[in-house]
XYZ file of C-alpha atoms in Angstrom:
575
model
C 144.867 105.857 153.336
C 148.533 106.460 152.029
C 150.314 109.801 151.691
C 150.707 111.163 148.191
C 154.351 111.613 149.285
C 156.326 108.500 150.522
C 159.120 110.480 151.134
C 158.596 113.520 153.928
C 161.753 115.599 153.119
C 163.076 118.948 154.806
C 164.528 122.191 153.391
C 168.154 120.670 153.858
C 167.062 117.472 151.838
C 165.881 120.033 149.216
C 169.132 122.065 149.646
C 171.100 119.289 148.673
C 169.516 117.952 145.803
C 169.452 121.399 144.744
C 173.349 121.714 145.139
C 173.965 118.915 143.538
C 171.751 119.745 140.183
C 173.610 123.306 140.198
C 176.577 120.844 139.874
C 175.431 118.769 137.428
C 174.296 121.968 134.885
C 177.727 123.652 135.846
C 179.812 120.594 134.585
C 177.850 120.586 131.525
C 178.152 124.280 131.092
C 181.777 123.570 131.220
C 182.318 120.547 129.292
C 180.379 122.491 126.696
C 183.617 124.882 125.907
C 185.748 121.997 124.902
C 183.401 120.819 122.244
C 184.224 122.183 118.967
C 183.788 119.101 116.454
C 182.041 115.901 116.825
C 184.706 113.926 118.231
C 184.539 116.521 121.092
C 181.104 115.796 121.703
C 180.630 111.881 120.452
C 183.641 110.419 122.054
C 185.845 113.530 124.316
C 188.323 113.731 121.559
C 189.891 110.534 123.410
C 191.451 112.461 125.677
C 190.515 110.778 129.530
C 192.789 109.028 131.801
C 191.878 105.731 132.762
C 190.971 105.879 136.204
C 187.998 108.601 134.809
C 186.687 106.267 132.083
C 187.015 103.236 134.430
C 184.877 105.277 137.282
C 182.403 106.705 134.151
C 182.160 103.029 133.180
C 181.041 101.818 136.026
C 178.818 104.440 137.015
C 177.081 104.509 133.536
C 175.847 100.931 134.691
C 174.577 102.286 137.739
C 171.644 103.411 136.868
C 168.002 102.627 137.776
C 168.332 98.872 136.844
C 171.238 98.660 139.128
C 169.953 100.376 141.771
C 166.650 99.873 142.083
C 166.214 96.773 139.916
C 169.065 94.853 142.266
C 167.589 95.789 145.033
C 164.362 94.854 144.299
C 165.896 91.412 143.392
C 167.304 91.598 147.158
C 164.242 91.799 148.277
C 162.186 89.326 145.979
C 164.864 86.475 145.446
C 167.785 87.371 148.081
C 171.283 86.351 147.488
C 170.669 84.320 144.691
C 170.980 88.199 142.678
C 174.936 88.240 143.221
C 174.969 86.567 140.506
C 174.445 89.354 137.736
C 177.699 90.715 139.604
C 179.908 87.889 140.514
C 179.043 85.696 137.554
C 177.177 88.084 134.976
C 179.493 90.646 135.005
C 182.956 90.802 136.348
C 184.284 87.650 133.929
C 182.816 90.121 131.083
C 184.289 92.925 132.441
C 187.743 91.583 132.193
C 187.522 89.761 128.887
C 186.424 93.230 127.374
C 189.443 95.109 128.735
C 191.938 92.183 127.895
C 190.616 90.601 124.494
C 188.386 92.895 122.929
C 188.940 96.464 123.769
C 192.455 96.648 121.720
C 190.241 95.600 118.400
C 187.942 98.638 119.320
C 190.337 101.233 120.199
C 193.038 100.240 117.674
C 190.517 100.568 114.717
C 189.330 103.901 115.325
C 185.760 103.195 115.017
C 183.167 105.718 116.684
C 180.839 103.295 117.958
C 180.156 99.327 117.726
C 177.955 99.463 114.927
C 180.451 101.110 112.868
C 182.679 97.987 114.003
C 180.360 95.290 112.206
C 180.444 97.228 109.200
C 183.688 97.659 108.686
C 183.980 93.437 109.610
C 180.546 92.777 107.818
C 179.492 95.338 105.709
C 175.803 97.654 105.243
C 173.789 94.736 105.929
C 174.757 93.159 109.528
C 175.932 96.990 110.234
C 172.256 98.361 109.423
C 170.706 95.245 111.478
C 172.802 95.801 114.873
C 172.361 100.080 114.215
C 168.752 100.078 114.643
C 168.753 97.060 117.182
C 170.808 99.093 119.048
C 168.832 102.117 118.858
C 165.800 100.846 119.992
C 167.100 99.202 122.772
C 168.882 102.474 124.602
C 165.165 104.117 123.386
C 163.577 100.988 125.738
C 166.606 101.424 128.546
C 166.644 105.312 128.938
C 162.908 104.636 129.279
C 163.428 102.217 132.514
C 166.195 104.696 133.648
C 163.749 107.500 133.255
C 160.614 106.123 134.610
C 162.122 105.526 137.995
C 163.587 108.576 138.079
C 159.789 110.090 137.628
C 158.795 107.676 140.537
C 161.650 109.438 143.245
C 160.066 112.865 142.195
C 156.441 111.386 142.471
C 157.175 110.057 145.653
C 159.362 113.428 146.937
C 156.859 116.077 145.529
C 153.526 114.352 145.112
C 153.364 115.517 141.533
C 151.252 113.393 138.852
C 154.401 110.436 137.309
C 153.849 112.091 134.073
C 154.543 115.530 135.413
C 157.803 113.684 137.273
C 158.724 112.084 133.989
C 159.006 115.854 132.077
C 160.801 117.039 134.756
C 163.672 114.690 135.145
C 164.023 114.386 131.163
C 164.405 117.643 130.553
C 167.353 118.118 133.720
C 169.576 114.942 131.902
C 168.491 116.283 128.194
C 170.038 119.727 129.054
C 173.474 118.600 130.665
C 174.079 115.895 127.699
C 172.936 118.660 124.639
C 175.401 121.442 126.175
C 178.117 119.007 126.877
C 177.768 115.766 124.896
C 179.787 112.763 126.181
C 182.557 114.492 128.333
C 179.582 116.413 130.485
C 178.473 112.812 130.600
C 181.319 110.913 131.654
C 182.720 113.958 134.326
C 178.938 114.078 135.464
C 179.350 110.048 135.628
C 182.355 109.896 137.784
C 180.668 112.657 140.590
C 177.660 110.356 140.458
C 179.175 107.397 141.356
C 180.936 109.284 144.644
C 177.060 110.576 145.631
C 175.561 107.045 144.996
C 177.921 105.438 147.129
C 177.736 108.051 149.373
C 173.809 107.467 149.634
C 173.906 103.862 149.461
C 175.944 102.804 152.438
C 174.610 104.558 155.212
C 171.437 103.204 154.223
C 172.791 99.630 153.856
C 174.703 100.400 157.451
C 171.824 101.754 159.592
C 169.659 98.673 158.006
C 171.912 95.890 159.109
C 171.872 97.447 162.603
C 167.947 97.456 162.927
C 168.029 93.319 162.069
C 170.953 92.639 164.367
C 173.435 92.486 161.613
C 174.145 89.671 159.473
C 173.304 86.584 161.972
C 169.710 88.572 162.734
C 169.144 89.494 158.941
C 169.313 85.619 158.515
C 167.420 84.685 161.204
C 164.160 87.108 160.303
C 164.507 85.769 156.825
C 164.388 82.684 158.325
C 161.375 83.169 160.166
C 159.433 85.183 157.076
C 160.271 82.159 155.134
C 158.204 79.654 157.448
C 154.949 81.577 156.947
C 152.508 79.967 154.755
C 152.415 81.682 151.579
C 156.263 82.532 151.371
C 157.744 81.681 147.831
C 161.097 80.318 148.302
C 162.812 78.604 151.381
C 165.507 80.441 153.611
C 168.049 78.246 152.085
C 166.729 79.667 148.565
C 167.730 83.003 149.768
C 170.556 83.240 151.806
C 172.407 81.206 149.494
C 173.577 82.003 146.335
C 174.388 78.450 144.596
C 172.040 76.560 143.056
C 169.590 79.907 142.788
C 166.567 77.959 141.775
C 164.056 81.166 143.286
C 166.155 83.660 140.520
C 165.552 81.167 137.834
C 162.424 79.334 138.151
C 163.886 76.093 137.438
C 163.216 73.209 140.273
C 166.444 71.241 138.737
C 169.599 72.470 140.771
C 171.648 71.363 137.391
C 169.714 73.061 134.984
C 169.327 76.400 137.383
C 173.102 76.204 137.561
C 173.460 75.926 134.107
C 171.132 78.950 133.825
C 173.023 81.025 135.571
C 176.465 79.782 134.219
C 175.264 79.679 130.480
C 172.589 81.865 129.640
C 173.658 84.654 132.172
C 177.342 84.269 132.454
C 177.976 83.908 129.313
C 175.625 84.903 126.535
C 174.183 87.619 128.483
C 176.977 88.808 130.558
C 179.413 88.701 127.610
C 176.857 89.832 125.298
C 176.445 93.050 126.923
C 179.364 93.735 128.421
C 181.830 93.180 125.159
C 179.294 94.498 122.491
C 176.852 97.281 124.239
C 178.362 100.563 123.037
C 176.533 102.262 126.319
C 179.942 101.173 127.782
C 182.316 100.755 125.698
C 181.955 103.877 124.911
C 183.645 105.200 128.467
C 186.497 103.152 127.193
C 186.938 104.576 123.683
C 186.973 108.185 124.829
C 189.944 107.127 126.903
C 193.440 108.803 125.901
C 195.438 105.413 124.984
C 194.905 101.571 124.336
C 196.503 101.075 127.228
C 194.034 103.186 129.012
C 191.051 101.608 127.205
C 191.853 98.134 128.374
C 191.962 99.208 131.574
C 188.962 101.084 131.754
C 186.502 97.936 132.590
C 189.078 96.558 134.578
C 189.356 99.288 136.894
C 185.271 99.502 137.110
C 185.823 95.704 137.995
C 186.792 96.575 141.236
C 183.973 98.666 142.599
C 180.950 96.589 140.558
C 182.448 93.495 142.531
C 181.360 95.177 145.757
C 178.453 96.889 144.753
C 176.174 93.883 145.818
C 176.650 95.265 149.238
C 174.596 98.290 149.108
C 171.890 97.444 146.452
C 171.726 93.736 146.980
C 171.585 93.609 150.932
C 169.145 96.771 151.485
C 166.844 95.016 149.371
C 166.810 91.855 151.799
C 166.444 93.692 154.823
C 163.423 95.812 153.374
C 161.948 92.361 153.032
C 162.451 91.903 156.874
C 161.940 95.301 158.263
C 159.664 96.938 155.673
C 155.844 96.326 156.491
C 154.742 96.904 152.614
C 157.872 94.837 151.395
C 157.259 91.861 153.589
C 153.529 92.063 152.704
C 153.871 91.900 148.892
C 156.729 89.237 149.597
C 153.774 86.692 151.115
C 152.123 86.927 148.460
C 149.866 91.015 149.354
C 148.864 93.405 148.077
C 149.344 96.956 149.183
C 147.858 100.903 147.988
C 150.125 103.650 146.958
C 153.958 102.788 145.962
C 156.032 105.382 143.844
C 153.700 104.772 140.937
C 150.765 105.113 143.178
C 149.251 101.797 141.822
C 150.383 99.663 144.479
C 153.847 98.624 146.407
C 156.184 96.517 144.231
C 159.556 95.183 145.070
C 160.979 98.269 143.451
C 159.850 100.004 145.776
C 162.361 98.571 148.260
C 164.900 101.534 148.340
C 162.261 104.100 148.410
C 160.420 102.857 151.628
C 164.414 102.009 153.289
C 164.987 105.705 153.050
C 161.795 106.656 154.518
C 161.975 104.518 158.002
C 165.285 104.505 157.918
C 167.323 108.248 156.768
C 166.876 111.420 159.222
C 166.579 114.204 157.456
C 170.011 115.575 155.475
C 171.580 112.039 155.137
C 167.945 111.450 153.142
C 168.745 114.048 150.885
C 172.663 112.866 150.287
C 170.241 109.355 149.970
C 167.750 110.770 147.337
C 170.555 112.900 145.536
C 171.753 109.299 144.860
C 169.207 107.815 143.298
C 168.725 110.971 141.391
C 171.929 110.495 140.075
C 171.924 106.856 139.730
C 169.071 107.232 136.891
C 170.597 110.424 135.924
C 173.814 108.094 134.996
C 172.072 105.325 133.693
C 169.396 107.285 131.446
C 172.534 109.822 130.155
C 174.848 106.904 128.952
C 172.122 105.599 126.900
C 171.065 108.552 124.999
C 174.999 109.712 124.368
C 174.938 106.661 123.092
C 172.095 106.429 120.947
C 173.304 109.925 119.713
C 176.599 108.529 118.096
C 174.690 105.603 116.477
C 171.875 107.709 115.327
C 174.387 110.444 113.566
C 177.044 108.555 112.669
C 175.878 104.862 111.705
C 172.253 105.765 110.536
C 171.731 109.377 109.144
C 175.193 110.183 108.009
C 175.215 106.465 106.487
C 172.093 105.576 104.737
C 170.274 109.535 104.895
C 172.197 112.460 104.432
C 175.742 111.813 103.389
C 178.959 114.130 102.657
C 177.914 116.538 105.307
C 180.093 119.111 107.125
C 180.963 117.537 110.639
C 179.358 120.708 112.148
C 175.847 119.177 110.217
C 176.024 115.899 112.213
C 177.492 117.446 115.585
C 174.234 119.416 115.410
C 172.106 116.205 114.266
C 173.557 114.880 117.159
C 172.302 117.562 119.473
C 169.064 116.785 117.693
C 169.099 113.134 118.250
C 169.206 113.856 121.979
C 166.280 115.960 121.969
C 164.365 112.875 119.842
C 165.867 110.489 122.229
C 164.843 112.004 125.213
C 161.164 113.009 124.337
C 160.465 109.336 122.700
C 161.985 107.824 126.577
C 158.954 109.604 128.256
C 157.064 106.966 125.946
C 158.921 103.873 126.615
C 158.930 105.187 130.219
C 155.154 103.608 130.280
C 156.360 100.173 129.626
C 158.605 99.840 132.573
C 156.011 100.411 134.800
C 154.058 97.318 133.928
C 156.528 95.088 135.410
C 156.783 94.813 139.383
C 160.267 93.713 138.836
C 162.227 95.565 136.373
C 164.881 93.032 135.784
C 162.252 90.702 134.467
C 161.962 93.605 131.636
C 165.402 94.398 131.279
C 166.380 90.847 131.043
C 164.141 90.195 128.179
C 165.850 93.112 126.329
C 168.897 92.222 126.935
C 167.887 88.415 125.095
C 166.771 90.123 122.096
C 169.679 92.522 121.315
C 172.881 91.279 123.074
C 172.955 87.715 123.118
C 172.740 87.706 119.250
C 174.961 90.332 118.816
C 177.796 88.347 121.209
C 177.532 84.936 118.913
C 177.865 87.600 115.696
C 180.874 89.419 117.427
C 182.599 85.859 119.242
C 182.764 83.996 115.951
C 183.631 86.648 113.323
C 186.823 87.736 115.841
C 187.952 84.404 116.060
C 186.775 82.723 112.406
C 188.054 84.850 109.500
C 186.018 82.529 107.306
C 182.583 83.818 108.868
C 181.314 85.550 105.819
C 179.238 89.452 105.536
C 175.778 87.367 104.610
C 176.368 85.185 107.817
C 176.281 88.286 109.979
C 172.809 89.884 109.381
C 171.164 86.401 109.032
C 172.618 85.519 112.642
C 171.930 88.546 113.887
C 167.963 88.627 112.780
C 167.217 85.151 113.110
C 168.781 85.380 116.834
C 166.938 88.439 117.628
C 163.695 86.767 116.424
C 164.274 83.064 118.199
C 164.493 85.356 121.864
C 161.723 87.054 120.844
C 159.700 83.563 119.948
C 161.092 81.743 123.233
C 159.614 85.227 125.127
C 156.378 84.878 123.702
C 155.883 81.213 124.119
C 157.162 81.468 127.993
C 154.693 82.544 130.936
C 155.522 86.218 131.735
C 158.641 87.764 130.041
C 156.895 89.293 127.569
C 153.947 90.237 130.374
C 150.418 89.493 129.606
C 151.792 88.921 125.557
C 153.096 85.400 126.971
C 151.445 82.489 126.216
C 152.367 80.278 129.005
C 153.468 77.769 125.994
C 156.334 76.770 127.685
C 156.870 76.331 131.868
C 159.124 79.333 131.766
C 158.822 82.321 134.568
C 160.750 84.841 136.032
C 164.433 86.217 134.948
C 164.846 82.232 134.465
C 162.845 82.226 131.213
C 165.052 85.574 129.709
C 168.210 83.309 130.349
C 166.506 80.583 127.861
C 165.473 83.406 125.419
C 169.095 84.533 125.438
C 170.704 81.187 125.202
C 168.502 80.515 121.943
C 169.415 83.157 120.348
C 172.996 82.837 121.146
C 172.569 79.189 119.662
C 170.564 80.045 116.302
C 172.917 82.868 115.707
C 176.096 80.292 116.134
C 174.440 77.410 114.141
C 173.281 79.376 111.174
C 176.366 81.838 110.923
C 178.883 79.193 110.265
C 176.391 77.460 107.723
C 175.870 80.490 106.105
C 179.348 81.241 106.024
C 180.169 77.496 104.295
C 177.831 78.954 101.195
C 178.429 82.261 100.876
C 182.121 84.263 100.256
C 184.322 85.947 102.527
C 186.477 88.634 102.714
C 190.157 88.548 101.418
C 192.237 88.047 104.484
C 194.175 91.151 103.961
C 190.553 93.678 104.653
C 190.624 91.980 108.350
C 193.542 93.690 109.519
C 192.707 95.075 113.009
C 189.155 92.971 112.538
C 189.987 89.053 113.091
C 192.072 88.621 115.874
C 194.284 85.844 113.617
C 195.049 88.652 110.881
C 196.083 90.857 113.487
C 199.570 92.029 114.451
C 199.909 91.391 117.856
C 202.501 95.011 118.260
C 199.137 96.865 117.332
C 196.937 95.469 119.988
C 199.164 96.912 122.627
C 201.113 100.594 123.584
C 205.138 100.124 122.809
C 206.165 101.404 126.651
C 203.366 99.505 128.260
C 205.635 96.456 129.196
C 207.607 99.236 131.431
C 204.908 100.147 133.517
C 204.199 99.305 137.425
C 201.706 95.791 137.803
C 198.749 98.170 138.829
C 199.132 99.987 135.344
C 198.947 96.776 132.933
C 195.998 95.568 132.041
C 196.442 91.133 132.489
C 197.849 91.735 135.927
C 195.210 94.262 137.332
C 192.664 91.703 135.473
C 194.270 88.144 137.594
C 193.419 90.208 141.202
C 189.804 90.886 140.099
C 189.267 87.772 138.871
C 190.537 86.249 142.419
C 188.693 88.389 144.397
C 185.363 87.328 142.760
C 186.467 83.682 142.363
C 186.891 83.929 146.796
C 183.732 85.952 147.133
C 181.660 82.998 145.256
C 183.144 80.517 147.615
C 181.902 82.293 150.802
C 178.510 83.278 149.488
């Protein structure tokens, strides 16, 4: 018989999660003060240094998909998961600060949506709005329903008593504050989730013996009958055939290097306005460029503490190892049996005396608490400013939309405890945020890519691209074996996070292919409306701050970019 709590906590663990929620409410108590229009409270009347966006960035990334999710991939698939770091993100990363971000900042737009209409027009603006928000709808609800399953598993209460809960804590800090209580809040998070993390990744390492024992009882789990991938497999990161399901080493690589590092890396790195957002409330272009360069740093490391604590729970966790060859075991965080994301959970429990277990579970608190907060101030700006003030109510005071933003929160936050529900049918919740991330941002890349480099790609050519991409993932999902769960077919021999990178690659595809056709038949824009739009009709003086040239090599943007892109380029050699 399992406990109803997995987590046996003490008055100090409750002390300090209690602290830190006092914190929380205070900053968005304070952040509250400055807001007095909707730029205040949409975008921190673009105000920030860079070294606060850059950290706010980051940390809206790390939410529950980062933490839990990666280590759960840890534990399922091993090293194999650097990749959604080393080669699904940090290229991204740097492109966005270098390339794109001067395009966003320089044209003043509130959010991404507002970009393609401005480029495109009402139609491929309308199409990516309500894409958009119903993806950070589906997200918060990930974000949200593993924040329910830390208080299930701290308190014992029912996961839809857990999910009210931990709504209503975010909902109140992001309503008082809007985005600055959210980005502030962000940076303190990321301090308290690294703060949680490596202890836990510390302390683990020494129970296996370090690195040279965490291979060797990987080694030895993988020689059981039953295991599903080879020690190689796992303690490898190149070819990554376990991550993607294919048995071709050329076609898993070009998996990984295609559909992941490119469409979906760069599809949700350059275009989600969950994160580009950090970089827009950011007090220069200068600034803004180097916002996802600076969170470069610290999400090339990251690995280390969600990646690796997920491998050695697959070692030194009982449950983990059990469900690994192929078990089942009662209880989990959602009390309907152990998953991998469970990983971190049951690490903390063997592992954490009590006080550094409440620093840990104050982290992953915080973790969704980031995560599940970006996405709603985000779906806030879309919702009032490229929906209701668009195509509903228009000619409003701003004071009318800062408080339909307020509303949107509420709506966004109530409908999460819904989509909350859908998470939990997936044992692996990167299988279910990889599909997602197929239908709405591998599209929306090809749309972006080509109409910043081709001034001739026409306003028709960027809602058909954007639809017919969006509905190719969504066709490739269905006809695979499990990315759309028990909705798949089995059509195709397509499993795992493997078949999401095939669903994204399609789309990316059909939205290329059919936006330059459509764009040969239909008219486009005079040259002279692209101005600060198409990278060709741009002036190349308004892409950049006059006194940036002046500043020290850690300041610019292309320099600060070169030593990322090293270190990552080194760290995929080794691994």
């Amino acid at each position: 018989m399992y406990s109803l709590t997995l987590i046996q906590a003490s008055w100090i663990d409750y002390v300090i999660i209690a602290l830190y929620f006092a914190f929380v409410l205070g900053i968005g108590v304070v952040a509250s003060r400055g807001v007095s229009d909707s730029v205040d409270f949409f975008l921190s009347g673009r105000s920030l240094p860079a070294w606060v966006t850059g950290l706010a960035f980051i940390s809206a990334n790390l939410g529950a998909v980062e933490i839990m999710g990666m280590s759960a991939n840890g534990a399922q698939y091993g090293l194999p998961s650097v990749h959604y770091f080393w080669i699904g993100a940090i290229p991204a990363m740097l492109f966005l600060g270098v390339v794109m971000m001067p395009f966003y900042y320089g044209s003043k737009v509130r959010s991404v949506p507002e970009f393609m209409l401005r480029r495109f027009g009402p139609g491929a603006h309308l199409v990516n709005a309500i894409s958009f928000a119903i993806a950070q709808l589906l997200i918060a609800g990930i974000n949200l329903y593993l924040l329910g399953a830390i208080v299930h598993a701290l308190l014992g209460w029912p996961l839809w008593l857990a999910l009210i809960v931990a709504a209503l804590i975010v909902l109140s800090y992001i309503t008082l504050g809007g985005l600055r209580a959210a980005i502030y809040n962000e940076v303190l998070q990321f301090f308290v989730i690294v703060a949680a993390l490596t202890p836990l990744t510390i302390i683990g390492l020494h129970r296996v013996g370090g690195w040279d024992g965490l291979k060797d009882k990987i080694t030895e789990a993988a020689s059981h009958p039953g295991a599903s991938s080879t020690a190689a497999q796992q303690l490898h990161s190149w070819p990554g055939t376990n991550l993607t399901g294919f048995s071709s080493d050329l076609l898993s690589i070009i998996g990984i290097v295609f559909g992941l590092g490119f469409v979906l890396s760069f599809g949700y790195w350059t275009t989600n306005f969950v994160e580009v957002q950090r970089a827009m409330a950011s007090q220069s272009i200068t600034a803004a460029r180097s916002t996802p360069i600076i969170g470069a740093f610290p999400k090339i490391f990251i690995p280390f503490i969600t990646i690796l604590p997920g491998m050695i729970a697959a070692v030194l966790i009982t449950e983990i190892s059990k469900i690994k060859a192929g078990g089942t075991v009662p209880g989990g965080s959602s009390g309907d049996g152990v998953t991998f994301n469970d990983s971190l959970i049951f690490m903390m429990r063997d592992l954490l005396p009590n006080g550094l277990l409440g620093v840990a579970i104050t982290g992953l608190l915080a973790s969704f608490m980031a995560g599940m907060a970006a996405n709603i101030s985000a779906f806030n700006t879309v919702l009032s400013y490229d929906l209701w003030e668009r195509y509903i109510v228009k000619d409003r005071s701003d004071a009318y939309y800062l408080r339909i933003g307020r509303l949107a929160t509420v709506a966004a936050t109530v409908i999460a405890i819904f989509t909350a529900s859908l998470a939990s049918n997936f044992s692996n919740i990167m299988n279910y945020l990889q599909t997602l991330f197929g239908f709405f941002n591998a599209p929306l890349f090809a749309t972006f890519i080509v109409g910043m480099f081709w001034k001739r790609m026409t306003a028709t050519a960027g809602w058909v691209g954007l639809v017919s991409g969006t509905l190719s993932a969504i066709v490739v999902a269905f006809l695979s074996k499990d990315a759309f769960g028990s909705w798949s077919t089995g059509t195709l021999n397509l499993s795992g996070q493997g078949a999401s990178f095939v669903a994204a690659g399609a789309a990316f595809v059909v939205d290329l292919v059919l936006s330059i056709v459509v764009s040969l038949f239909t008219q486009p824009k005079p040259a002279e409306e692209l101005t600060g739009l198409v990278y060709s009709e741009t002036p190349r003086s308004s892409l950049v701050d006059a006194d940036a040239v002046d500043y020290p090599w850690y300041r610019r943007p292309v320099p600060l970019a070169g030593v990322a892109l090293v270190l990552v380029i080194i760290l995929n050699v080794i691994f």
